[in-house]
Coordinates of C-alpha atoms in Angstrom, one line a residue:
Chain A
X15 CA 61.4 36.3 43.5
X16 CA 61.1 34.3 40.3
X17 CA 63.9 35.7 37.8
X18 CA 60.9 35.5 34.6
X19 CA 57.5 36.4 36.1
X20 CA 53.9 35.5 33.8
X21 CA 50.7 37.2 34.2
X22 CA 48.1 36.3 34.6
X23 CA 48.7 32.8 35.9
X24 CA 45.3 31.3 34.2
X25 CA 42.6 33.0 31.7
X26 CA 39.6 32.4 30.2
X27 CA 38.3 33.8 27.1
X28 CA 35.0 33.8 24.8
X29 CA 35.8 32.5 21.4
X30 CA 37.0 35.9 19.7
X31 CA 38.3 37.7 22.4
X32 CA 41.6 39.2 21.9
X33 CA 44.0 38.4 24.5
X34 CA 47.4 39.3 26.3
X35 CA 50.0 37.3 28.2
X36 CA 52.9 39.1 30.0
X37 CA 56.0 38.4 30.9
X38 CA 58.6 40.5 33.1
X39 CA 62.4 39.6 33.8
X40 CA 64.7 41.0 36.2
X41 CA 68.0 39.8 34.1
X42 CA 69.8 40.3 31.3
X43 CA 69.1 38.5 28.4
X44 CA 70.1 37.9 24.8
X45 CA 66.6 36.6 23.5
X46 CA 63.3 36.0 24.8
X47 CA 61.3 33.0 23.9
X48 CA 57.5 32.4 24.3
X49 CA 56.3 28.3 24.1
X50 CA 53.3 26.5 24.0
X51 CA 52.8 23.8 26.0
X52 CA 49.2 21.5 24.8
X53 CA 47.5 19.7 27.4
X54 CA 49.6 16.2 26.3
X55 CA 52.3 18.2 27.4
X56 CA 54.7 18.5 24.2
X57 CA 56.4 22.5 24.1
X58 CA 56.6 24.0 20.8
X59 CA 58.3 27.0 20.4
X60 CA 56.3 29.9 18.9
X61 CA 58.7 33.1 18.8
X62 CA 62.1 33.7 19.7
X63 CA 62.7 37.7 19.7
X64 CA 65.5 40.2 21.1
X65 CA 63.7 43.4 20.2
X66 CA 60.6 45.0 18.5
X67 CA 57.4 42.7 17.3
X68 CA 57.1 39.7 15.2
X69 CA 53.7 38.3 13.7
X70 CA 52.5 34.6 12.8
X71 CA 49.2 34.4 12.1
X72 CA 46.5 35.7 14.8
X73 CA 49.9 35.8 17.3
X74 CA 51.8 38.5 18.2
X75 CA 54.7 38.7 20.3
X76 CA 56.6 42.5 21.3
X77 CA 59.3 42.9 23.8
X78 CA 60.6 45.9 25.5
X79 CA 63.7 45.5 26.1
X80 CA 64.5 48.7 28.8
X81 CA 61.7 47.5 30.6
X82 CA 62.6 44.1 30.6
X83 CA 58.9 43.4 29.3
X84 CA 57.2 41.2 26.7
X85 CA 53.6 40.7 25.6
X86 CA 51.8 37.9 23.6
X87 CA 48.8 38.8 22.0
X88 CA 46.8 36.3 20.3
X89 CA 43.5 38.3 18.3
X90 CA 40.5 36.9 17.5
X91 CA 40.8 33.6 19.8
X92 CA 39.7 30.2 19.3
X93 CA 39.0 27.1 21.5
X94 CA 42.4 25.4 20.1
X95 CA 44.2 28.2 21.1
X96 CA 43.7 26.8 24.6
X97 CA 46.9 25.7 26.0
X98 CA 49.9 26.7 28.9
X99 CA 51.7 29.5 27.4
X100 CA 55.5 29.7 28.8
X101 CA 57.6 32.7 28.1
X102 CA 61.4 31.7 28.8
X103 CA 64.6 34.1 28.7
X104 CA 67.9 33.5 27.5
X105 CA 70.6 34.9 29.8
X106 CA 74.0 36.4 28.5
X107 CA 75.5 33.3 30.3
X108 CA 73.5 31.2 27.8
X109 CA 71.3 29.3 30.3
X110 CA 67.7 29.6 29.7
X111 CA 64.9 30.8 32.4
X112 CA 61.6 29.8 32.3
X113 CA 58.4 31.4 33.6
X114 CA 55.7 29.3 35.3
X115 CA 53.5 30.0 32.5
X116 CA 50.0 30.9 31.9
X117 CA 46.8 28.5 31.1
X118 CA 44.4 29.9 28.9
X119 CA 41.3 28.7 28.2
X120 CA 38.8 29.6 25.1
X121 CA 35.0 28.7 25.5
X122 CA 33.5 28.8 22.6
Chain B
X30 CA 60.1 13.4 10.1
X31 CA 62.9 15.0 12.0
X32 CA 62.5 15.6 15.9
X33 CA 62.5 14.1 18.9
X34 CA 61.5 11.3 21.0
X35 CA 60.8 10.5 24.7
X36 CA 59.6 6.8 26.3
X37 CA 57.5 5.9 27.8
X38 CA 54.8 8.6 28.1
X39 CA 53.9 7.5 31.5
X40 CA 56.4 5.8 33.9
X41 CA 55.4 4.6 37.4
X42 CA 57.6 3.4 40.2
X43 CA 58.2 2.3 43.5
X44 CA 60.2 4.2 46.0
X45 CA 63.8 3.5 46.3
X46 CA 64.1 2.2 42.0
X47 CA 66.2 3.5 40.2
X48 CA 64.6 4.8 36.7
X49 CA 66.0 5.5 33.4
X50 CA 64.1 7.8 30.8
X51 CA 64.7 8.0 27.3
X52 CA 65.6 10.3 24.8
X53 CA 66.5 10.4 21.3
X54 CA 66.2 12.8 18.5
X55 CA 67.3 13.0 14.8
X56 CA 67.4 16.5 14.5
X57 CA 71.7 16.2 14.2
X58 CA 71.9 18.9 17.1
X59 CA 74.6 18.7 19.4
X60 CA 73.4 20.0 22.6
X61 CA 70.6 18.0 24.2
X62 CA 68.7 19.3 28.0
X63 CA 66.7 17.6 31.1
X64 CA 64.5 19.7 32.5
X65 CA 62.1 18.6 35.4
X66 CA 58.0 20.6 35.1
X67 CA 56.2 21.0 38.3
X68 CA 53.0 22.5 38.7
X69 CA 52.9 26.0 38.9
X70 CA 56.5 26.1 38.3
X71 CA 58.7 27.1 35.7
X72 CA 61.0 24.5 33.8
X73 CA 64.0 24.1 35.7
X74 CA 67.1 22.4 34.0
X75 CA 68.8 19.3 35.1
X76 CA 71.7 18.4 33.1
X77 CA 73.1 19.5 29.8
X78 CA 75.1 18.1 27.5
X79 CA 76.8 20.3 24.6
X80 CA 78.6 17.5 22.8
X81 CA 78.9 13.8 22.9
X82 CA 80.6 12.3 25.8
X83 CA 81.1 15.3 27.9
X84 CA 77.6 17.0 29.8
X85 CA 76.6 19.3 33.3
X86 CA 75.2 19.9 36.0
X87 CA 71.9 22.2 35.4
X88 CA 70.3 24.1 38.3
X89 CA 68.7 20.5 39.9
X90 CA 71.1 17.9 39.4
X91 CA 71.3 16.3 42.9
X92 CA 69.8 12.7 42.5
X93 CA 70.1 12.3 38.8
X94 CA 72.4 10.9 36.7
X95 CA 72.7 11.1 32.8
X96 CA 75.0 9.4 29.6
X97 CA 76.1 11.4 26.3
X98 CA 77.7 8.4 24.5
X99 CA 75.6 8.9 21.3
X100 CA 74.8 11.8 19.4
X101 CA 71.4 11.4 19.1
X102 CA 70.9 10.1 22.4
X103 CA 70.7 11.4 26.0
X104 CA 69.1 9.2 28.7
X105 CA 68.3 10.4 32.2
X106 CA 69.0 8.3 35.1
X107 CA 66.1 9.5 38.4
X108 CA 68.1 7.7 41.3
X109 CA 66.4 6.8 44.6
X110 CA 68.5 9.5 45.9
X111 CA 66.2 12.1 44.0
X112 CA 63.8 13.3 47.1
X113 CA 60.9 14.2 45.0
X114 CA 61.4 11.9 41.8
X115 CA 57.4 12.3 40.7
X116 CA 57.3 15.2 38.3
X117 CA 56.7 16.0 34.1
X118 CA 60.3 15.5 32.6
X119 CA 61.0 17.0 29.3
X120 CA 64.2 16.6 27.2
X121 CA 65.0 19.3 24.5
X122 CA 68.1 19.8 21.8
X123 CA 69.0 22.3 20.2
X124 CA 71.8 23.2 17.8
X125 CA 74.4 24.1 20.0
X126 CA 76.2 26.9 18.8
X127 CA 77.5 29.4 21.2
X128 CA 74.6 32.2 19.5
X129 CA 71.9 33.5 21.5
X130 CA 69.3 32.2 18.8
X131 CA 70.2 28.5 19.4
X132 CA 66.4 27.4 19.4
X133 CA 65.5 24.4 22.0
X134 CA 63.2 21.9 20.5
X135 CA 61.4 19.8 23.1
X136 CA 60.2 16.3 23.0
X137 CA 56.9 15.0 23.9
X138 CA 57.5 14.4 27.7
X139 CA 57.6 11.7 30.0
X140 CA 55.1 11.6 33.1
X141 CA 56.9 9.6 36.5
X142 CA 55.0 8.9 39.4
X143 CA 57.1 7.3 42.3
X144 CA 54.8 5.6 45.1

């Protein structure tokens, strides 16, 4: 079993939609990262949290940290949101663990 | 414009060649990473390096190879001892403390196919 675990593993959407990623781990961690990964391939990072919820823009990212759970949230989608979104732990050891990450797709 | 840098974009190869990938960045980060994307697969780290001339093994090292003797530079050696070279390789840096919110920054990628 996959230490960092992504659902749903691809998603489409209608232009507006609001939309959730998850991401479960089975370690223990320091921070939790989600990424976004374009279709060229290049990763930019998009949060970076240990605990509670952070907002940028239509994004919102919350982790749980007893339940070793995270969400992304992105309202009111759009057809450039479309992209691989990665959610990647760090552990205490300092290494970092990635999830396989999930491809959304927004029609508009 | 501060970041980093990865060439070529696309590399192709014959079986049994040894390739070398390039990576650069100007960020003034210590630490610099290999990882190796396959489909459907998370990022899995091959080498690491947290400060010039000294680097290790990450979680897929076997048939790689990799050079620290620059700062800003971190190229990545894919022997023809790797089994399965043809893959998405992505270099990242990052600052290097010892914190938990050292952020990775990733470069653009670099796309071999071996044949």
């Amino acid at each position: 079993k996959n230490e960092v675990e992504q659902s749903p593993q691809n998603l489409t959407a209608q232009e507006g939609e609001f939309i959730t990623i998850n991401c479960s781990y089975s370690v223990g961690i320091s921070a939790l990262h989600w990424l976004q990964q374009h279709p060229g391939g290049g990763i930019v990072s998009l949060f970076m949290l240990s605990s509670g919820k952070k907002k940028h823009g239509r994004l919102i990212a919350t982790i749980n940290i007893q339940e070793k759970h995270s969400s992304l949230h992105i309202t009111a989608s759009h057809p450039r949101d479309s992209a691989v979104y990665i959610c990647a732990v760090r552990r205490w050891t300092n290494d970092m663990r990635f999830g396989a990450g999930t491809r959304l797709t927004v029609k508009p | 414009d501060g970041g980093i840098t990865q060439s070529p974009k696309y590399l192709f190869r014959k079986e049994g060649q040894n390739v070398t990938l390039s990576c650069e960045q100007n960020l003034n980060h210590d630490a610099m990473y290999w990882y190796r994307q396959d489909p459907g697969q998370g990022l899995r780290l091959i080498y690491y390096s947290q400060i010039v001339n000294d680097f290790q093994k990450g979680d897929i090292a076997e048939g790689y190879s990799v050079s620290r003797e620059k700062k800003e530079s971190f190229p990545l050696t894919v022997t023809s001892a790797q089994k399965n070279p043809t893959a998405f390789y992505l270099c990242a840096s990052s600052r290097g403390r010892e914190s938990r919110w050292d952020e990775q920054y990733f470069g653009p990628g670099t796309r071999l196919t071996v044949t």
